[in-house]
Short mmCIF file of C-alpha atoms in Angstrom, two decimals:
data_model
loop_
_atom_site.label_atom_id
_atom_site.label_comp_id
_atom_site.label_asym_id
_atom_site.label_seq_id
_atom_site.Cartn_x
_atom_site.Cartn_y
_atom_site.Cartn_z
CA UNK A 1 -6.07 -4.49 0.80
CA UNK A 2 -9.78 -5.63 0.71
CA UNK A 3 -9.70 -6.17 4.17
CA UNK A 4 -7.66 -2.40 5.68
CA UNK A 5 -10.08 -0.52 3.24
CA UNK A 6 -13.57 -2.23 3.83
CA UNK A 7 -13.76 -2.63 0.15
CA UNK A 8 -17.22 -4.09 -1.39
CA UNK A 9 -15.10 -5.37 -4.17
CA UNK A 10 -11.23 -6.01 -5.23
CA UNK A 11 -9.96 -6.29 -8.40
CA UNK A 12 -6.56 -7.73 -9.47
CA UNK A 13 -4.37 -6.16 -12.14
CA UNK A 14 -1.59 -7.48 -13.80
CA UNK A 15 0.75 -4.75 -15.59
CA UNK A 16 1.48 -4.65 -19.33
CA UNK A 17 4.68 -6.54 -20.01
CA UNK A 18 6.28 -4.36 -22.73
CA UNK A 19 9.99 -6.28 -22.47
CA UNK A 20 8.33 -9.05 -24.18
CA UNK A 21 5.83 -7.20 -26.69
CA UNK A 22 8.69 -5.28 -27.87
CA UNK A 23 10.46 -8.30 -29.38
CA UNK A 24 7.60 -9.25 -31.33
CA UNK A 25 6.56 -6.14 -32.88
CA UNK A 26 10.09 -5.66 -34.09
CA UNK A 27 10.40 -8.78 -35.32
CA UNK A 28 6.73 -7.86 -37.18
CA UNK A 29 8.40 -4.66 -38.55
CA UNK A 30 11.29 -6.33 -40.07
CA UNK A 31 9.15 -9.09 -41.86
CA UNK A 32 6.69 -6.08 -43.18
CA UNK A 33 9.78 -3.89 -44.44
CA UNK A 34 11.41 -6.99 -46.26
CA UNK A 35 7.73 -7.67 -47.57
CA UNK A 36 7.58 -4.20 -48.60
CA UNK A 37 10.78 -3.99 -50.67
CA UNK A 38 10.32 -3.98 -54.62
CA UNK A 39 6.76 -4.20 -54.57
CA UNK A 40 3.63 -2.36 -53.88
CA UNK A 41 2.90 -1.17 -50.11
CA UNK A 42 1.24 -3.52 -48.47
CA UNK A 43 -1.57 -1.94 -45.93
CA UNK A 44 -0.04 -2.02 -42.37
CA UNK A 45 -2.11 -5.28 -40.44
CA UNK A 46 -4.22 -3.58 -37.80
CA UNK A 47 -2.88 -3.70 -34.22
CA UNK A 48 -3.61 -6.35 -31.39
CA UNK A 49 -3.46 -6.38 -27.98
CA UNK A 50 -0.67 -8.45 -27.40
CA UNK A 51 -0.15 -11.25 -24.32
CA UNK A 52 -3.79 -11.31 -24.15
CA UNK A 53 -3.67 -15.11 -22.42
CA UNK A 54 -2.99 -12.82 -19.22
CA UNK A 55 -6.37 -11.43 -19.15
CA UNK A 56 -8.43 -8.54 -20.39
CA UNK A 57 -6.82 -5.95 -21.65
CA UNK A 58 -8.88 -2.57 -19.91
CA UNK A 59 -8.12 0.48 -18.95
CA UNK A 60 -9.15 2.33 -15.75
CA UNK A 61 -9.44 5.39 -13.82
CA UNK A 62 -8.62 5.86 -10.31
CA UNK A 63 -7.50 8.36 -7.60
CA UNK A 64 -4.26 9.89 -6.64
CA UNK A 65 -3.42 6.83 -3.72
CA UNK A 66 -3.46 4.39 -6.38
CA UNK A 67 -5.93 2.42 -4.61
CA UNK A 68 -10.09 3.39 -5.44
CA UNK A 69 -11.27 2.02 -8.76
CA UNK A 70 -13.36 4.73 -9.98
CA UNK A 71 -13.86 3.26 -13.49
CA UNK A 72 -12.85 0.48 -15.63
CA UNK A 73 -13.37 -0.68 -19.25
CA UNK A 74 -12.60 -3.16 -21.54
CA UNK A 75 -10.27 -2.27 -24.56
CA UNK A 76 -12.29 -4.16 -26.69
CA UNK A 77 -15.61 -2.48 -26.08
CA UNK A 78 -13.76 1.13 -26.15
CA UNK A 79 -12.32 -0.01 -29.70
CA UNK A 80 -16.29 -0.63 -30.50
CA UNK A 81 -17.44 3.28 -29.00
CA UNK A 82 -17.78 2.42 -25.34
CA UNK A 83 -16.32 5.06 -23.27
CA UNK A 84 -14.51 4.81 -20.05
CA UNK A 85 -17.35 6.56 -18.05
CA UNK A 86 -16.79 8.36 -14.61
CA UNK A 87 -19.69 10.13 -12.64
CA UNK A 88 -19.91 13.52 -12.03
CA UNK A 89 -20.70 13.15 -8.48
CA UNK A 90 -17.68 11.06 -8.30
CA UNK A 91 -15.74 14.09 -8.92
CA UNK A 92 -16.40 16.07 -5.82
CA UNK A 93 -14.65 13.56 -3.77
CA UNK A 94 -11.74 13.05 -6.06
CA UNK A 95 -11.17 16.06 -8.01
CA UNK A 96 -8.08 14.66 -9.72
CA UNK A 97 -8.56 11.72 -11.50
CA UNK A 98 -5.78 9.71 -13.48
CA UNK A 99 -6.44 6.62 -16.21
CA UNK A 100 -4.06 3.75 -16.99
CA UNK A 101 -4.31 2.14 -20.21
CA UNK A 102 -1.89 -0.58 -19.99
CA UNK A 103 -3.36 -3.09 -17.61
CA UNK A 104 -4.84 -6.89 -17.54
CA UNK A 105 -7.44 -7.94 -16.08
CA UNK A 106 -6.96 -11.39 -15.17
CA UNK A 107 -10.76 -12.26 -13.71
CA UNK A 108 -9.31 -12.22 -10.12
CA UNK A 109 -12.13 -10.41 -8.05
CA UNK A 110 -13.24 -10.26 -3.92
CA UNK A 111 -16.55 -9.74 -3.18
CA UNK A 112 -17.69 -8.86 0.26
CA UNK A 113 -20.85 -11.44 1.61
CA UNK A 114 -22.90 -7.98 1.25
CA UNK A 115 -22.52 -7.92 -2.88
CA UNK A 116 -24.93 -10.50 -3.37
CA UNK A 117 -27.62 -8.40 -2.39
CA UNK A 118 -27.31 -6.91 -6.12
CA UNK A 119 -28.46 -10.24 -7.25
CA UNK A 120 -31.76 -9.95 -5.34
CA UNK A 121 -32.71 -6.96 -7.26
CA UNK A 122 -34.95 -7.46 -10.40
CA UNK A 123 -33.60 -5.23 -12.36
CA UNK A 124 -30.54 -5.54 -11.99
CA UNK A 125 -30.62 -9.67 -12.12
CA UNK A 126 -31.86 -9.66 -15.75
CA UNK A 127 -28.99 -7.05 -16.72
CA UNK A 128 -25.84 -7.31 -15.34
CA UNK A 129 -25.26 -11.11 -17.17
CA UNK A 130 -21.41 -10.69 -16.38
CA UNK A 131 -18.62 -10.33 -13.61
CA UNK A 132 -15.67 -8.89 -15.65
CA UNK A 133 -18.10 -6.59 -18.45
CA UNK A 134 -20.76 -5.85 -16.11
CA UNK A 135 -21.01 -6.28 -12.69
CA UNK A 136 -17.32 -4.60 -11.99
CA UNK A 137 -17.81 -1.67 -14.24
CA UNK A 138 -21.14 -1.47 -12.53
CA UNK A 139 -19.96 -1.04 -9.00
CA UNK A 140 -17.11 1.12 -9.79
CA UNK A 141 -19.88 3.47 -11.13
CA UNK A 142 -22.13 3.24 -8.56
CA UNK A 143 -19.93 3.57 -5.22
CA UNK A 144 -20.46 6.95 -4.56
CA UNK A 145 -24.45 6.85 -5.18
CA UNK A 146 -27.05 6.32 -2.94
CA UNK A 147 -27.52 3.08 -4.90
CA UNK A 148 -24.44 1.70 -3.14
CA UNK A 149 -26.26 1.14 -0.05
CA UNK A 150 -27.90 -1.97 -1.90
CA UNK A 151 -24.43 -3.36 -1.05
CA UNK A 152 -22.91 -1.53 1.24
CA UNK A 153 -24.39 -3.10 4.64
CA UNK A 154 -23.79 -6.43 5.88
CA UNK A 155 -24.66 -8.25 8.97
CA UNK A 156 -21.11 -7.06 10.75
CA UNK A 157 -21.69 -3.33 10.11
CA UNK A 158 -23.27 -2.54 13.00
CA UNK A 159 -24.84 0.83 12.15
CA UNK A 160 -26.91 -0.91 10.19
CA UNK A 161 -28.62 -2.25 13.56
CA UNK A 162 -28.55 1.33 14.63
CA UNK A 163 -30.59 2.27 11.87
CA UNK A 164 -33.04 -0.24 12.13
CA UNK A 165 -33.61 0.58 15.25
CA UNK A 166 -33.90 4.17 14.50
CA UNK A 167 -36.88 2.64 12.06
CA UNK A 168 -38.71 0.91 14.20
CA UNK A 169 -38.89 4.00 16.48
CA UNK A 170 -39.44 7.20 14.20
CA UNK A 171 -41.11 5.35 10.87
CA UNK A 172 -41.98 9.20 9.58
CA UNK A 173 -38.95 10.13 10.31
CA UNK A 174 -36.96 7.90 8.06
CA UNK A 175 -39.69 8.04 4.72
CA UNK A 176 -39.52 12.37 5.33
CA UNK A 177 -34.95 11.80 5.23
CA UNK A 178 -35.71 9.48 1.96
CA UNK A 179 -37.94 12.41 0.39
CA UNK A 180 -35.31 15.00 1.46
CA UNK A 181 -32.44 12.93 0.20
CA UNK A 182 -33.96 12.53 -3.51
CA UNK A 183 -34.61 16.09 -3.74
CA UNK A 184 -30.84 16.58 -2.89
CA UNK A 185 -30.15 14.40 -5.43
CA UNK A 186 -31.34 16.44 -8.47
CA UNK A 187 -28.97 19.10 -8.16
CA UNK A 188 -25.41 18.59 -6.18
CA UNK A 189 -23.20 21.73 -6.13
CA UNK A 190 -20.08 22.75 -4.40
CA UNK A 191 -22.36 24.82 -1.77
CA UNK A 192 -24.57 21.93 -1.76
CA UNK A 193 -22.51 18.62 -1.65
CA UNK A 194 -23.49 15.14 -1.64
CA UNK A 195 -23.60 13.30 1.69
CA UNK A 196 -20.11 11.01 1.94
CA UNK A 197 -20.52 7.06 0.89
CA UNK A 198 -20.97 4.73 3.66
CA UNK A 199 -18.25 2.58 4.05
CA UNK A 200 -18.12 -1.03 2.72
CA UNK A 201 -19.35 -0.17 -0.60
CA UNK A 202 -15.81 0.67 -1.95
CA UNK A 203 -14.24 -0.60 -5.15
CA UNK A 204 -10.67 -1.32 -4.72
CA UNK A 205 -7.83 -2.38 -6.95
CA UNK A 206 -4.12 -4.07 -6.28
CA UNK A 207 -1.35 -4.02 -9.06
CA UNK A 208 0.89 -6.64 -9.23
CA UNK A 209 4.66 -5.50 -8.04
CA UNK A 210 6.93 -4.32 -10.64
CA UNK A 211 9.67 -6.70 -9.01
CA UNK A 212 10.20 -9.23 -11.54
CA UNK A 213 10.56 -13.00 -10.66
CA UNK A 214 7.39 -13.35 -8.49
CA UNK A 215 5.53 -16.32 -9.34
CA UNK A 216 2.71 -17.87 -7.15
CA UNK A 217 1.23 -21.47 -7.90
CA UNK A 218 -1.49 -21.73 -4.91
CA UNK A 219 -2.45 -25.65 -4.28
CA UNK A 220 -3.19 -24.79 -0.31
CA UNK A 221 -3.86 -22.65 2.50
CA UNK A 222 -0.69 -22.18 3.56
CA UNK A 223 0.74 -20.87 -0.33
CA UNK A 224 -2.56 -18.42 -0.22
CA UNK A 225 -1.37 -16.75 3.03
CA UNK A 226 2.22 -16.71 1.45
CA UNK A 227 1.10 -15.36 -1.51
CA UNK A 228 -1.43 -12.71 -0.46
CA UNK A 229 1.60 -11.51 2.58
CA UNK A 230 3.62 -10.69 -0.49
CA UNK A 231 1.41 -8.59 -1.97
CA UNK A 232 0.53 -6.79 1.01
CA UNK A 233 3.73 -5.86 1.95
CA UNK A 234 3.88 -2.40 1.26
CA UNK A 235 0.79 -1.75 3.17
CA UNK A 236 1.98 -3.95 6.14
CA UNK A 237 1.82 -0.90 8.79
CA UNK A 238 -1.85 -0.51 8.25
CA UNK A 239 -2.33 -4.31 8.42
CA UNK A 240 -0.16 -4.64 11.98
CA UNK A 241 -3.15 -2.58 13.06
CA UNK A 242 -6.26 -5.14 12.02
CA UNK A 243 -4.41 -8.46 11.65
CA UNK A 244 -3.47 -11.20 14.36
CA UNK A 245 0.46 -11.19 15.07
CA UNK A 246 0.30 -15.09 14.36
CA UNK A 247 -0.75 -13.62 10.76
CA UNK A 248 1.93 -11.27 10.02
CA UNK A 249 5.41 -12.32 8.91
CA UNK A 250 7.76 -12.94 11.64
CA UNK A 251 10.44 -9.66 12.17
CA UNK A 252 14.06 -10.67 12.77
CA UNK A 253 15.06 -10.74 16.25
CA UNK A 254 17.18 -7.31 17.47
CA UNK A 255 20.74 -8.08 17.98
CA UNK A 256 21.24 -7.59 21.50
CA UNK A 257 24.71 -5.84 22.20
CA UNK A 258 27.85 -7.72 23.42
CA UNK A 259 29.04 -7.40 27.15
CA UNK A 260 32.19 -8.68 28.34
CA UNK A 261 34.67 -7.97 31.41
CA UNK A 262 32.92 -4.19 32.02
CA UNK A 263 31.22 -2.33 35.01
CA UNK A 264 27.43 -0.83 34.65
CA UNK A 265 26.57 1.66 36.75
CA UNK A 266 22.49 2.05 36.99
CA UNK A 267 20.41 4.17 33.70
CA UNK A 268 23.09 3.14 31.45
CA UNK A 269 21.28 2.27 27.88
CA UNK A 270 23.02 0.26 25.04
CA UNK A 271 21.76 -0.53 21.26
CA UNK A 272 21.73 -3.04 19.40
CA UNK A 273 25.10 -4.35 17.80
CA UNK A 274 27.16 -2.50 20.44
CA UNK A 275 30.18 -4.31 21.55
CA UNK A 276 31.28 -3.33 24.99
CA UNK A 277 35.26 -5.06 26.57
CA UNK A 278 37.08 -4.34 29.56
CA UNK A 279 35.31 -0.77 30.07
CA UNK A 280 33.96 1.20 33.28
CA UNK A 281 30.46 2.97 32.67
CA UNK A 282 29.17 5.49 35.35
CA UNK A 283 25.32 6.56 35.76
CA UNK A 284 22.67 7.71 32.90
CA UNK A 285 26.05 6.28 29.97
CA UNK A 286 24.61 5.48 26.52
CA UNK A 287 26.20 3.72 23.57
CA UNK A 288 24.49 4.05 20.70
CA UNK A 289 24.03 1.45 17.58
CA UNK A 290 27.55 -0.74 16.13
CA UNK A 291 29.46 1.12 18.51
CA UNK A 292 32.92 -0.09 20.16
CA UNK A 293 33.76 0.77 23.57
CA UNK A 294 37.23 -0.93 24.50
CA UNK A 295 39.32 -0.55 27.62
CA UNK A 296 37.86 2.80 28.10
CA UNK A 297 35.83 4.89 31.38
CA UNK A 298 33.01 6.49 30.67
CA UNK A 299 32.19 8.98 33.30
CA UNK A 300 28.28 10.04 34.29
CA UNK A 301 26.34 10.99 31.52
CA UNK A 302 28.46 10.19 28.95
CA UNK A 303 27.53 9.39 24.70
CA UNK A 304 28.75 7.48 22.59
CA UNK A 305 26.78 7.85 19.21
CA UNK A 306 26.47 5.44 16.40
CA UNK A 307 29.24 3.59 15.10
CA UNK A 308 31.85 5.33 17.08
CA UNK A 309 34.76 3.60 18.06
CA UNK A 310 36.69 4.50 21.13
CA UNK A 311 39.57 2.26 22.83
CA UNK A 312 41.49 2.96 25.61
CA UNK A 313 39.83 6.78 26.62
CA UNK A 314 38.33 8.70 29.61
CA UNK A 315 35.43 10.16 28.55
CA UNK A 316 34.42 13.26 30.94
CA UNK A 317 30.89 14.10 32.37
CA UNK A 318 28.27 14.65 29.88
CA UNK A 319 31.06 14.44 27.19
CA UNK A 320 29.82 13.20 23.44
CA UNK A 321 31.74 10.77 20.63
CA UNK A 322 30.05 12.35 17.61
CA UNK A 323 28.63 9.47 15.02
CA UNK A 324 31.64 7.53 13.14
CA UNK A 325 34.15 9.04 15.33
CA UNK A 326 37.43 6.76 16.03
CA UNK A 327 39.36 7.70 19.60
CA UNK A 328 42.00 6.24 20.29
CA UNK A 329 44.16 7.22 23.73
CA UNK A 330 42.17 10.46 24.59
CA UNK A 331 40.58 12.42 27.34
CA UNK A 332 37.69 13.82 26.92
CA UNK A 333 36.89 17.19 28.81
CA UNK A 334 33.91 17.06 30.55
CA UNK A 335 30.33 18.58 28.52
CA UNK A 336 32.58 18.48 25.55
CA UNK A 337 31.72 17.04 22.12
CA UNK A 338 34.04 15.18 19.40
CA UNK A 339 32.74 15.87 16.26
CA UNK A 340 36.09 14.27 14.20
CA UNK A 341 38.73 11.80 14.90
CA UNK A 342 41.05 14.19 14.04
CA UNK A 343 40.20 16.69 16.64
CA UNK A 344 43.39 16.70 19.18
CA UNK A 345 42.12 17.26 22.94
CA UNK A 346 45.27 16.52 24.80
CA UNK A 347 45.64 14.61 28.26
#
């Protein structure tokens, strides 16, 4: 995920386990309603967070793919008057916005090389005194700003050469674009719309899968690719696209059909798990997918679609087996099609 969306930082979430809280708090109900009986009402305990060994509980808000972290906050500061903050500018590139309250935040976080640069800035050194309460909420903020190119650029982006370059030959150029962009910056408006982030300055999140049973105990390279494969799996297309083959899992080899005691004539095409006996094809034949041909001639041009079965036919030029179909001791009329097994064609 860090890697297909150029993400300056990736957060890992774990889901809220409510199977297991729900135990617990009824078990908590009962002993307060036994307490309760014959005696004065005792003031309900206030309410914790529960399974908070997993991590932080926070809440965030992010876009409609699931996948830009547009905000995120710690329950126990929002319990305290913090607010879950989002940026206005933030909302003309994601107009719809969606929060999730029920998430852990584990302190599992990517950087990219380029994030350190935050670090060199004065300001921002002296302030931002945490990963998980600062630095993260601080990013997420910040992404679509013009103070994301602090971190956006790194030494394999290579517009940032470009513009370097561009530096070193137009200097007035580049301080009359800075001028221009801050007076953009006081006022955005739909007619006048901020200038889209750079890339690499992203802040990303990945939920762990609903499937239940997956546990990962990482002691060495090999585990970590494991691991990281199985929570990229959904996503695997995109991946095929930036990723080695040697680092994506190996696909199944295609069952190649089965051949035996038959004549091919040239352009015939055959699918996988077709199983082809004692049968005559003619020119341009194809059998599609877990189809069975048996003692049969199939005359030029001929079909045979997916897990039709045919044994001991003439199928005529051009003539189809509709999908499923089961022939048994037919003719087929030439440019014909057999949509049912039922369907009585005669000699």
């Amino acid at each position: 995920l860090h890697r297909v969306e150029n993400a300056a930082c990736s957060v890992y979430l774990l889901r809220r386990d409510y199977l297991s809280e729900g135990a617990s708090e009824i078990l908590d109900r009962g002993a307060h309603g036994k307490a309760g009986k014959g005696g004065k009402k005792k003031a309900t305990p206030e309410k914790v967070d529960k399974d908070a060994n997993k991590g932080n509980p926070v809440a965030i808000a992010f876009e409609e793919t699931e996948t830009l972290l547009l905000g995120i906050q710690d329950r126990h500061s929002i319990s305290h008057g913090a607010q879950l903050a989002i940026p206005k500018l933030t909302l003309f590139y994601h107009p719809s916005v969606f929060v999730k309250a029920n998430l852990y935040d584990p302190h599992v976080y990517l950087f990219k090389l380029s994030a350190l640069k935050i670090l060199e800035d004065p300001k921002l050194r002296n302030t931002l005194t945490s990963i998980r309460f600062d630095l993260v909420p601080y990013m997420s903020l910040m992404q679509m700003t013009p103070q994301a190119s602090l971190w956006s650029s790194s030494r394999l982006d290579c517009d940032v050469f470009d513009e370097l370059l561009d530096s070193f030959d137009e200097p007035h150029k580049k301080r009359e674009d800075k001028e221009q962009d801050r007076s953009r910056e006081q006022g955005y408006t739909l007619a006048n719309r901020p200038e889209q982030p750079r890339k690499g300055n992203k802040v990303v999140f990945a939920l762990h899968p609903d499937c239940a049973g997956i546990c990962c105990r990482v002691n060495n390279i090999h585990d970590y690719y494991e691991m990281n494969m199985k929570f990229c799996s959904n996503r695997m297309d995109e991946l095929r696209g930036i990723m080695p083959e040697w680092m994506l899992p190996a696909q199944p080899a295609k069952k190649s059909p089965t051949m035996r005691d038959s004549t091919v004539a040239e352009g015939c095409t055959f699918a996988e798990s077709a199983v082809i006996k004692r049968s005559i094809f003619g020119a341009e034949v194809s059998v599609g997918s877990k189809a069975r041909v048996t003692a049969s001639v199939l005359l030029e041009g001929g079909k045979i679609e997916e897990e039709a079965t045919i044994q001991r036919c003439i199928v005529g030029r051009r003539a189809t087996v509709g999908k499923g179909c089961k022939v048994r001791e037919r003719r087929l009329q030439p440019a014909r099609r057999m949509y049912s097994s039922k369907l009585d064609l005669g000699w």
